[in-house]
XYZ file of C-alpha atoms in Angstrom:
570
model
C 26.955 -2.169 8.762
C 29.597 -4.028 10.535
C 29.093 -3.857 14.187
C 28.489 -6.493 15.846
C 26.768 -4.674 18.953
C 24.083 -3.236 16.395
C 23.548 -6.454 15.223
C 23.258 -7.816 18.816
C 20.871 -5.321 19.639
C 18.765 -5.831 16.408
C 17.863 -9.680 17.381
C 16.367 -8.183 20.844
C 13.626 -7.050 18.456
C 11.675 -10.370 19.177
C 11.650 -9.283 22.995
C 9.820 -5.531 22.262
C 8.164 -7.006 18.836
C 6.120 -9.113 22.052
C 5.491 -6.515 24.277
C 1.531 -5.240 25.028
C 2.603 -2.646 27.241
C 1.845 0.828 24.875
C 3.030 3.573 27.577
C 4.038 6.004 24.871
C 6.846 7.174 27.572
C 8.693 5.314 30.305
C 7.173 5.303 33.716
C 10.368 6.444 35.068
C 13.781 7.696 34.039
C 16.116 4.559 34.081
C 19.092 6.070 33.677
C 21.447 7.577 37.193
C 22.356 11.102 37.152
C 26.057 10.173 35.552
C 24.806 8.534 32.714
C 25.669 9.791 29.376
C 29.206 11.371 31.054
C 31.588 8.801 28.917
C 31.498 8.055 25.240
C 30.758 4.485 25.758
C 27.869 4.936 27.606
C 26.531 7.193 24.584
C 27.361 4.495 22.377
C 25.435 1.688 24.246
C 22.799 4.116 24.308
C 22.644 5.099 20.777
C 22.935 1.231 19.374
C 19.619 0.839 21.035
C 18.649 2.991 18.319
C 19.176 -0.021 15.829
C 17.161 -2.385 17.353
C 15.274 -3.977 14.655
C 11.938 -4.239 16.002
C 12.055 -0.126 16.501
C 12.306 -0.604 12.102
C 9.997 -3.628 11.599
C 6.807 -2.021 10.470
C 8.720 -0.416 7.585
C 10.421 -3.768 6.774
C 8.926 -5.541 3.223
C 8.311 -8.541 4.486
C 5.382 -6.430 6.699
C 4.751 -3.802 4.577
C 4.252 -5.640 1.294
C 1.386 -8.104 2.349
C -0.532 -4.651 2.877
C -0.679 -4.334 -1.051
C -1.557 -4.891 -4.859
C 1.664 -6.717 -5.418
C 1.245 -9.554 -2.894
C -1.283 -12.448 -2.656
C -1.713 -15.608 0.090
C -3.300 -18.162 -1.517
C -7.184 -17.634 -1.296
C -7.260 -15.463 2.021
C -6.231 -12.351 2.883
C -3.796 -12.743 5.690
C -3.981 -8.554 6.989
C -7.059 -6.712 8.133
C -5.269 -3.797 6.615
C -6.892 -6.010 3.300
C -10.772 -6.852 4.458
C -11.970 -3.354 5.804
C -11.885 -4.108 9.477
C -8.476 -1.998 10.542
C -8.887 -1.079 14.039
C -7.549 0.211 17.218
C -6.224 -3.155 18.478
C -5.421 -4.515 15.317
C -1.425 -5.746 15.878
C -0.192 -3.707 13.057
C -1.776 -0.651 14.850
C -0.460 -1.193 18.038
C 2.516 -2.206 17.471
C 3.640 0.636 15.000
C 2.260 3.136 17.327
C 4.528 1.747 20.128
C 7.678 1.261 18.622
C 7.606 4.520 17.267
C 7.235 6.248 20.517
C 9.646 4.115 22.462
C 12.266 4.705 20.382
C 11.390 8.719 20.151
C 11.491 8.163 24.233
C 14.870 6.841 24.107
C 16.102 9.508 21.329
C 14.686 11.769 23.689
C 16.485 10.513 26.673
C 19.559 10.838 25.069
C 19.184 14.196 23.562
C 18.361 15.242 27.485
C 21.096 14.189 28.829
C 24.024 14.650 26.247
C 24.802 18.392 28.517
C 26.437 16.108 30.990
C 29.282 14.637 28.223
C 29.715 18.172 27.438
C 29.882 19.125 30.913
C 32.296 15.997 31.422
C 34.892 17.474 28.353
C 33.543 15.122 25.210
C 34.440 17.133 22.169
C 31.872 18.726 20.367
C 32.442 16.486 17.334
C 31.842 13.433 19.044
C 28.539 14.577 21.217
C 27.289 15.855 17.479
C 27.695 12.347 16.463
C 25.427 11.038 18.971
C 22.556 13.282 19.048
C 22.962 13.277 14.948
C 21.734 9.449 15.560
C 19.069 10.448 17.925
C 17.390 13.098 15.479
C 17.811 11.245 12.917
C 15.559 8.364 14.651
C 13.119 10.835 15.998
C 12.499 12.321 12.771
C 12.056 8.834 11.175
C 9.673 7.530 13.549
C 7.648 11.013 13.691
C 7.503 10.739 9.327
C 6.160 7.430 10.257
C 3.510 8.589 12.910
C 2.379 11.348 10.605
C 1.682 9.330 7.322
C -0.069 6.894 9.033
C -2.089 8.790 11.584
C -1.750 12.347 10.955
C -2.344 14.067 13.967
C -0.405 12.515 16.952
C 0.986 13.559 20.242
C 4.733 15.366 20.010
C 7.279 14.511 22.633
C 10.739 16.363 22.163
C 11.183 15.504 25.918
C 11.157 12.915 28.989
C 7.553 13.476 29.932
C 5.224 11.521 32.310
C 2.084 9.125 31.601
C -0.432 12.090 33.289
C 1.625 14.979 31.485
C 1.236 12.632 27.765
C -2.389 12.184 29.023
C -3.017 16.150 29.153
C -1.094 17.078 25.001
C -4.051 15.656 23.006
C -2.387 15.437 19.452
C -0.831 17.990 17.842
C -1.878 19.268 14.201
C 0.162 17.352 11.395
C 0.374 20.600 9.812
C 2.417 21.645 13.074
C 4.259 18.786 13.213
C 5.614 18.322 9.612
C 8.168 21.181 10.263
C 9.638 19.628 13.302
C 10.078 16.951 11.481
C 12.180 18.549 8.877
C 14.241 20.319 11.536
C 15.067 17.007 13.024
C 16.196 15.545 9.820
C 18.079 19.008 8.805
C 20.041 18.847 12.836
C 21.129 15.057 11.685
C 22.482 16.302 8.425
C 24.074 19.123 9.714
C 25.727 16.113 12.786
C 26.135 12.906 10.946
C 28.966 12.061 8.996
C 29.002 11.104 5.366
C 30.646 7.534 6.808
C 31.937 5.918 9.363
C 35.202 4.512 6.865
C 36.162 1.119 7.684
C 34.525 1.151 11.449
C 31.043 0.668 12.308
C 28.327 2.194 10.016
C 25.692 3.881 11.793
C 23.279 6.636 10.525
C 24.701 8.894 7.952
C 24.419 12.419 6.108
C 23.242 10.326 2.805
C 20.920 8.336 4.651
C 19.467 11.639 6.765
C 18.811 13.232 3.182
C 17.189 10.335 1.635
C 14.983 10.107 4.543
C 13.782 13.396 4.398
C 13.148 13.172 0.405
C 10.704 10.212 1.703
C 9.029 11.984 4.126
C 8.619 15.250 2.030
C 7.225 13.525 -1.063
C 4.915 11.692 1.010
C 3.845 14.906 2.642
C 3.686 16.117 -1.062
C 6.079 19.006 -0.641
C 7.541 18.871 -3.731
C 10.768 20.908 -3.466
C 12.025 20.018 -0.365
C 11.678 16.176 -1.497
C 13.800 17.107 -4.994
C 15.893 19.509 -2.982
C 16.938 16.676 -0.314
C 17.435 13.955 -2.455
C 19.577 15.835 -5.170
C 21.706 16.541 -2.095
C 22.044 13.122 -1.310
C 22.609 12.734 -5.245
C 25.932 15.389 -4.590
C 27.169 13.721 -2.470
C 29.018 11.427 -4.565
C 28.895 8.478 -3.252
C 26.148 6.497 -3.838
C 25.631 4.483 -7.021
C 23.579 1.506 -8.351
C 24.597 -1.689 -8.404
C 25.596 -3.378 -11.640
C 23.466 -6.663 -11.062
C 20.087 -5.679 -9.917
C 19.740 -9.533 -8.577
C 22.517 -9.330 -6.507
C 21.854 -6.490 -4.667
C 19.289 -8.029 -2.779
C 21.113 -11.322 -2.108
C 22.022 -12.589 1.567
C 26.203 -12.647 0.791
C 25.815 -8.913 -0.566
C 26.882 -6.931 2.374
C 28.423 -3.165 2.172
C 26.885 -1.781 -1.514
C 27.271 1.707 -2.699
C 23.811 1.495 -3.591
C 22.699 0.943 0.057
C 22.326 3.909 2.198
C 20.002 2.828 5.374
C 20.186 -0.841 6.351
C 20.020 -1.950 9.517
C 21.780 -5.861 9.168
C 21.516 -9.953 9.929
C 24.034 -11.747 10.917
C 23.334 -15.837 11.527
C 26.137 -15.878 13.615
C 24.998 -13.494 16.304
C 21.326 -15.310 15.958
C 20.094 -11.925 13.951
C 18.402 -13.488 11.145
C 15.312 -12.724 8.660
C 11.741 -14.167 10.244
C 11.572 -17.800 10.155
C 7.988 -17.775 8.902
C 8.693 -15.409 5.641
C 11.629 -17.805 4.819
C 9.301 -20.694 4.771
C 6.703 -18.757 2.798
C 8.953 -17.483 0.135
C 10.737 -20.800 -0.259
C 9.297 -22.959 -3.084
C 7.593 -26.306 -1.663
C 10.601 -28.059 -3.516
C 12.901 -26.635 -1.351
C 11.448 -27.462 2.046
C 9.100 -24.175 2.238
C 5.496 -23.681 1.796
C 5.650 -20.985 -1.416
C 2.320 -19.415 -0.278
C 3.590 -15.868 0.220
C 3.376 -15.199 -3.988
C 3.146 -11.682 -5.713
C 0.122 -10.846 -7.429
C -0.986 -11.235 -11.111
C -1.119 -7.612 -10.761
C 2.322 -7.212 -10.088
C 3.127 -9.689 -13.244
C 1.094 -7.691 -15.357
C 2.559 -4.189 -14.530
C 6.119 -5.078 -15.732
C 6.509 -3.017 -19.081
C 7.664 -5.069 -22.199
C 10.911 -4.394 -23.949
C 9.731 -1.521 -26.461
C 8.935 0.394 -23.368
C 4.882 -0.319 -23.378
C 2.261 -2.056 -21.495
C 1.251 -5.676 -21.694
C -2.231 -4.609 -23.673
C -0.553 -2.131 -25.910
C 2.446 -4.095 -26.954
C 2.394 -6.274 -30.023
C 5.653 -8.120 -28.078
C 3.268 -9.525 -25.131
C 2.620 -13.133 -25.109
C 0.346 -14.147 -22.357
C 1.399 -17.648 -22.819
C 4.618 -16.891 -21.981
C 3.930 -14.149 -19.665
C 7.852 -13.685 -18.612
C 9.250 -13.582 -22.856
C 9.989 -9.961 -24.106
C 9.266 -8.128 -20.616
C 11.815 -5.975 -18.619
C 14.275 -8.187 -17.331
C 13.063 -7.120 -13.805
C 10.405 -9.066 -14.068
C 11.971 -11.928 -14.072
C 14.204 -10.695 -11.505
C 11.221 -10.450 -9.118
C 9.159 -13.404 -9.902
C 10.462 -16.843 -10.514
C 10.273 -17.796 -14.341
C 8.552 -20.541 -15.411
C 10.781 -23.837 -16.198
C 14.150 -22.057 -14.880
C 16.409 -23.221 -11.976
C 15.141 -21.722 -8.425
C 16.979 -22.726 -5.233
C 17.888 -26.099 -6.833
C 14.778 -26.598 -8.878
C 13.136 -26.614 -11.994
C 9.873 -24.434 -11.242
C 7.274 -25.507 -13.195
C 3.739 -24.946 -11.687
C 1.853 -26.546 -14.263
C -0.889 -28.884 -13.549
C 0.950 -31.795 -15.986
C 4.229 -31.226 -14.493
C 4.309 -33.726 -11.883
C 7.890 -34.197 -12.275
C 10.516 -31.724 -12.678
C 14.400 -31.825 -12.579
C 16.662 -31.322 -9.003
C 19.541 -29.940 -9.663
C 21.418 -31.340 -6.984
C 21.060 -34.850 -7.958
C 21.051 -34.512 -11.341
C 17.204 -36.461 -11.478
C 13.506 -36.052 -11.939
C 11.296 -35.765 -8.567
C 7.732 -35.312 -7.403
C 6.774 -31.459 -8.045
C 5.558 -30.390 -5.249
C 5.210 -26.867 -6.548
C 2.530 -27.808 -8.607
C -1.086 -28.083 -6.618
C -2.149 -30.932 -8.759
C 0.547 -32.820 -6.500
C 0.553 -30.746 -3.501
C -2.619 -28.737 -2.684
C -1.406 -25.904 -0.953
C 1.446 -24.565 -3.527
C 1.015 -21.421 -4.964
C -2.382 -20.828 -5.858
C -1.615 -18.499 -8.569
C 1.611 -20.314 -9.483
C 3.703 -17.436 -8.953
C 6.958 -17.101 -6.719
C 9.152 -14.665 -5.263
C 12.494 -14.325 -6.731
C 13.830 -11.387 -5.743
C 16.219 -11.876 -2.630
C 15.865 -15.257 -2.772
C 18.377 -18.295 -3.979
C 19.311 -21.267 -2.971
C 21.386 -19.906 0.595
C 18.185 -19.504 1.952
C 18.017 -23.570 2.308
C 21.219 -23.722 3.873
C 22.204 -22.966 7.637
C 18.717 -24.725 8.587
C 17.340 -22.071 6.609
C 18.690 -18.836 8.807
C 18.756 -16.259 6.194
C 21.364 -12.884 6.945
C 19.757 -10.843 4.157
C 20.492 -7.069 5.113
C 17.369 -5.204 6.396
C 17.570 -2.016 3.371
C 15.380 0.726 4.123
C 16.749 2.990 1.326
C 18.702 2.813 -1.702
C 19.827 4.849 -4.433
C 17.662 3.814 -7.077
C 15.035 4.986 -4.734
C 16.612 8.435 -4.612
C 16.895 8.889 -8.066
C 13.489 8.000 -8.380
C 12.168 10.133 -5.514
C 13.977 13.147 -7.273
C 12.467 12.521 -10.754
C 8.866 12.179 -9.184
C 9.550 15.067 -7.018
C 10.669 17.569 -10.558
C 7.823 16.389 -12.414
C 4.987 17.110 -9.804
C 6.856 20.773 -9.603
C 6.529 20.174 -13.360
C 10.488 20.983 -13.740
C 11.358 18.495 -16.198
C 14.289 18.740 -17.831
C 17.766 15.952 -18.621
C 18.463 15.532 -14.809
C 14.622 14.264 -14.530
C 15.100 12.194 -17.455
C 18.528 10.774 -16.573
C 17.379 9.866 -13.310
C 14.311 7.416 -14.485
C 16.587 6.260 -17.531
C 19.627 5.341 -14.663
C 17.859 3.293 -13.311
C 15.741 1.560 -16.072
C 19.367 1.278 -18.040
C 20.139 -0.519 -15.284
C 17.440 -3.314 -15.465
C 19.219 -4.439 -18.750
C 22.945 -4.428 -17.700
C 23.380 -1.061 -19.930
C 24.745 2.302 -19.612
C 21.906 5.247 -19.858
C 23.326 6.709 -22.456
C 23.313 3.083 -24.867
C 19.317 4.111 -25.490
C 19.200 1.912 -28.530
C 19.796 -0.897 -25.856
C 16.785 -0.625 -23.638
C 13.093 1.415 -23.952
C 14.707 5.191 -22.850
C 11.963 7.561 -21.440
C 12.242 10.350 -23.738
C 8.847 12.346 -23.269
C 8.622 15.289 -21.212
C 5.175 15.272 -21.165
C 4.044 15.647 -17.197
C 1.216 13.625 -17.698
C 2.875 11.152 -19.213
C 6.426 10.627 -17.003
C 3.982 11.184 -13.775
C 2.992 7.467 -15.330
C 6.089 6.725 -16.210
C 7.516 7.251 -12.666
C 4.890 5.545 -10.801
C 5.208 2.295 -13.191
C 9.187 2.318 -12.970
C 8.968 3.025 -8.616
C 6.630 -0.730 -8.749
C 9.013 -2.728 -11.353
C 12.249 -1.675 -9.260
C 10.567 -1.456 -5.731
C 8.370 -5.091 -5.592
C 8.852 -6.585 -3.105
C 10.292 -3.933 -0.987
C 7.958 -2.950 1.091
C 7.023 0.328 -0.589
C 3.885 0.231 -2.910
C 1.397 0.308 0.079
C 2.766 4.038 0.635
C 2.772 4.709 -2.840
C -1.103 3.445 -3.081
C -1.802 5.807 0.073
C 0.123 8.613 -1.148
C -0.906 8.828 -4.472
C -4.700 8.337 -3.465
C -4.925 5.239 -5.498
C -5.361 2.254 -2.453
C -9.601 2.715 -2.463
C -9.312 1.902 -6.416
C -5.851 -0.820 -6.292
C -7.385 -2.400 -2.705
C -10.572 -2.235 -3.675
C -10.872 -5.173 -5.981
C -9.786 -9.359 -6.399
C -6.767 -11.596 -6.258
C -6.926 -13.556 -8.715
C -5.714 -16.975 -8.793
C -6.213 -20.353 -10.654
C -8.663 -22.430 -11.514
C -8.692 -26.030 -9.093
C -6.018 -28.556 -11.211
C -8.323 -30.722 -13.016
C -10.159 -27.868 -14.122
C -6.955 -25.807 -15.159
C -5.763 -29.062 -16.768
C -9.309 -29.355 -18.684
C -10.219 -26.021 -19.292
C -6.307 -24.009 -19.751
C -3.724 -26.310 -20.335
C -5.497 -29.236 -22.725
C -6.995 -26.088 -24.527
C -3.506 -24.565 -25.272
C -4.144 -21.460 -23.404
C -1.613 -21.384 -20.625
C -0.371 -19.352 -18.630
C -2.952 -16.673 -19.339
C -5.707 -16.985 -21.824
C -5.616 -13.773 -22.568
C -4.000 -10.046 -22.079
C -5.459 -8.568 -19.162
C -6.173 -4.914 -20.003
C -3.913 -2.061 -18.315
C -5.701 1.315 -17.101
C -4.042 4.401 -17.221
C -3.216 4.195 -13.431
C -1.217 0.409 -14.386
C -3.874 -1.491 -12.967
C -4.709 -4.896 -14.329
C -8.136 -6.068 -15.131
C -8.637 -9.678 -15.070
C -12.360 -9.420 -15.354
C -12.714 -11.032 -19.119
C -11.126 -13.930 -17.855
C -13.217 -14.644 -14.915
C -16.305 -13.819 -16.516
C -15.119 -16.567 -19.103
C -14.729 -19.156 -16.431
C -10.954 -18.808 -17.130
C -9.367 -17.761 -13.838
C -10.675 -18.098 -10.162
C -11.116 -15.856 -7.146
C -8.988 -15.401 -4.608
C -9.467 -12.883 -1.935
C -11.082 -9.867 -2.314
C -9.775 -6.635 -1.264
C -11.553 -4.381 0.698
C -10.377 -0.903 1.485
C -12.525 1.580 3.018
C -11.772 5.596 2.726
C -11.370 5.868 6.191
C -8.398 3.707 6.076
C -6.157 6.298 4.841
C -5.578 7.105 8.065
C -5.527 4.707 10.982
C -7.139 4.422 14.242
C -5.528 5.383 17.242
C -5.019 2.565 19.303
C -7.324 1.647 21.758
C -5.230 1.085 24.809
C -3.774 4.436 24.171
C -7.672 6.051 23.523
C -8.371 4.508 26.993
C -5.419 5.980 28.997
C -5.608 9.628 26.943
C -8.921 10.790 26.185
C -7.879 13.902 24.880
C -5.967 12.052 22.007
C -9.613 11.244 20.184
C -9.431 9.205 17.042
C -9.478 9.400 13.315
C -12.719 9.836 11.067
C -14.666 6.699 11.011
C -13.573 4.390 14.205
């Protein structure tokens, strides 16, 4: 997305991200009678629309924390992680608020678009506009739904007492709205915007409502909406899986919703995730670290789990592993933003690149405390840019990408149990991909051949958390697939203290791991023989109650609408 007014608008996110007022509609109308008469005045209205706090709950560096894939060092940073989710927990509020002011403002628009036809806009151009609009209402009513259920439906400028009276409305209700939104902003938005600004498109309006349909588990509208997307011709993955997530990638045909940074009109990615995800070497703090889970999950190269294949080395955790693994997580002893990483309780020295010399490793916590506790980094998205421009980072927000399509479709065929090449291409696209291959070259990477349902409903949900870490998704998958009270219910592991890792791992030979953690059939780790053995340490522990499936409504709202009650077990 090129323009600049979007991009404006997005770094106004920090004024709404702040806001406590949770009036689910404007007290008043703002706008005069003439507005929306002239096609700039539906354009300033719609770029509102891209504001990037509207977006930020479904961002990764949110969403992630929320998950199996992401530990801070021995705490749990989220209530959405210790059991204690309620009504005026931030992450409630805020998503609950966002979402409804920006439905208020599609609303508003899609109100008062009759006066540009009444003032002679062409048809083509008004469809345009309220394309945009139901394309954000629909997203931010999928969002409402999956994470409440139930909620109260506005299609129109209401006021507070009128919202008081609605109550919610059934989410069995709701979901078709939903769809009808999403089908009006296929049937408005264009396929692209050519060399001019990039706004909401046909592609992204289809991929959108593949997401929401395969979270609502309706299986043929979700394979039906993303093959369409598929048809369209246009999309495709990128060639380098790294550098599709870099800050100086910009227009991709593998992105399809992004909303974008830009340092230079002050739009940039949250100072406080930079500093996390830097290494301490680097002038961050390297505390936001996936999981051990997440390390273990990565298949091997023959295609199999870490406890099944004979290739698995759990000294060497990173050797003979899809190369997405080390894609996602830094690699032991390779170069990161300038640095030899090296987390190693011995390595109190390792090599800057930049000067050519040996310096204090300050990613190790026998010289610096608080490094990473599990000795694990982020990767993905991340190089050495990030330290430059006082460590602004531009990195394009991506909501949805092509891989996640394909994916989206093959999960969608195999729950309908319709498996057939297309299914099979799909997941094999975008594995091929991992190892710089074409699909076809199978004697090149581990090709999913079976069409077993049992076993590619596996296969799917392993390949969706090796291509999707880090991306914000995995919490929804946990939800979705019913597997967060078994994933969340449990430890993050971490190290042992550094004299005792020295002692007890390294002088015994048995770094990184001392042994294979075993793999369940849902691709959850189990770390347990190694702790019981005195081997690893305790992080955090997980806690995820049932009840969390759904959240609580929030209580500002619960005070100013009774009738909207709340959610089983708040």
């Amino acid at each position: 997305m090129k323009n600049q007014l979007i991009t404006f608008m997005a770094g106004l996110s920090l004024t709404f991200t702040s806001c406590v007022d949770m009036d689910m509609v404007p007290k008043s109308q703002g706008n005069s009678e003439s507005w929306y008469t002239t096609e700039t005045e539906l354009k300033m209205a719609v770029n509102e629309f891209y504001i990037l706090g509207y977006w930020k709950m479904d961002s990764p560096e949110s969403m992630e924390q929320y998950s199996d894939n992401f530990t801070y060092r021995n705490t749990n940073r989220k209530t959405l992680l210790d059991g204690t989710l309620n009504g005026q927990t931030y992450e409630v509020y805020h998503l609950w608020q966002q979402s409804y002011k920006l439905i208020a403002r599609a609303n508003s628009l899609l109100e008062g678009v009759e006066r540009a036809r009444n003032a002679g806009l062409s048809e083509e151009v008004i469809n345009q506009y309220e394309g945009e609009a139901y394309f954000a209402r629909a997203c931010k009513y999928a969002d409402l739904i999956f994470y409440w259920g139930d909620v109260p439906y506005l299609d129109k400028y209401m006021t507070i007492t009128e919202a008081e009276r609605m109550g919610r409305k059934p989410k069995a209700e709701l979901i078709p709205l939903v769809y009808e939104d999403f089908d009006k902003a296929i049937e408005y938005l264009p396929v692209s915007y050519g060399s001019e600004a990039e706004h909401f498109t046909k592609g992204a309006a289809y991929a959108m409502k593949a997401r929401f349909a395969l979270y609502m588990s309706d299986w043929e509208i979700a394979a039906k909406a993303a093959k369409d997307c598929m048809d369209l011709g246009i999309y495709s993955l990128e060639a380098d899986f790294s550098k599709l997530f870099l800050q100086s990638t910009k227009s991709n045909p593998e992105k399809i919703f992004v909303i974008p940074r830009s340092i230079a009109n002050e739009v940039v990615l949250t100072p406080w995730i930079v500093k996390n995800e830097l290494p301490r070497n680097a002038g961050g703090y390297g505390s936001d670290n996936p999981s051990w889970d997440l390390l273990a999950a990565f298949l091997c190269t023959d295609g199999l789990p870490i406890d099944e294949s004979p290739l698995f080395d759990p000294r060497n955790p990173f050797k003979n592993r899809d190369p997405r693994c080390a894609q996602t997580i830094v690699e032991f002893e390779t170069a990161h933003c300038g640095f030899e990483y090296n987390p190693r309780p011995d390595a109190k020295e390792v090599m800057n690149y930049s000067t050519g010399k040996k310096q204090s490793n300050q990613d190790s916590r026998a010289v610096q405390q608080y490094a990473s506790y599990n000795g694990l980094l982020w990767k993905k998205c991340i190089d050495a840019s990030w330290t430059e421009n006082g460590q602004q980072v531009e990195s394009d927000q991506i909501f949805m990408r092509y891989a996640d399509v394909l994916l989206m479709y093959a999960e969608a065929r195999i729950e309908l149990n319709e498996i057939d090449n297309s299914v099979l291409n799909a997941i094999n696209s975008v594995r091929a991909r991992a190892y710089g291959v074409d699909a076809a070259n199978v004697a090149m990477y581990p090709a999913v051949t079976t069409t077993d349902q049992t076993e590619l409903r596996k296969t799917v949900r392993i390949e969706r958390r090796m291509e999707l870490a880090n991306e914000g998704l995995r919490y929804m998958d946990l939800i979705r697939w019913k597997l967060a009270s078994k994933a969340l219910n449990s430890y993050n592991y971490i190290m042992l203290a550094p004299d005792d890792l020295q002692n007890n791992i390294v002088a015994k030979g048995l770094w990184f791991w001392p042994s294979t953690p075993l793999i369940d059939d849902d691709g959850l780790a189990d770390f347990s023989t190694m702790y019981n053995a005195g081997q690893i340490a305790v992080g955090a522990k997980r806690v995820f109650p049932d009840r969390q499936y759904l959240w609580p409504i929030p209580t500002h709202d619960m005070e100013l609408c009774p009738n909207l009650g709340n959610n089983d077990g708040y």
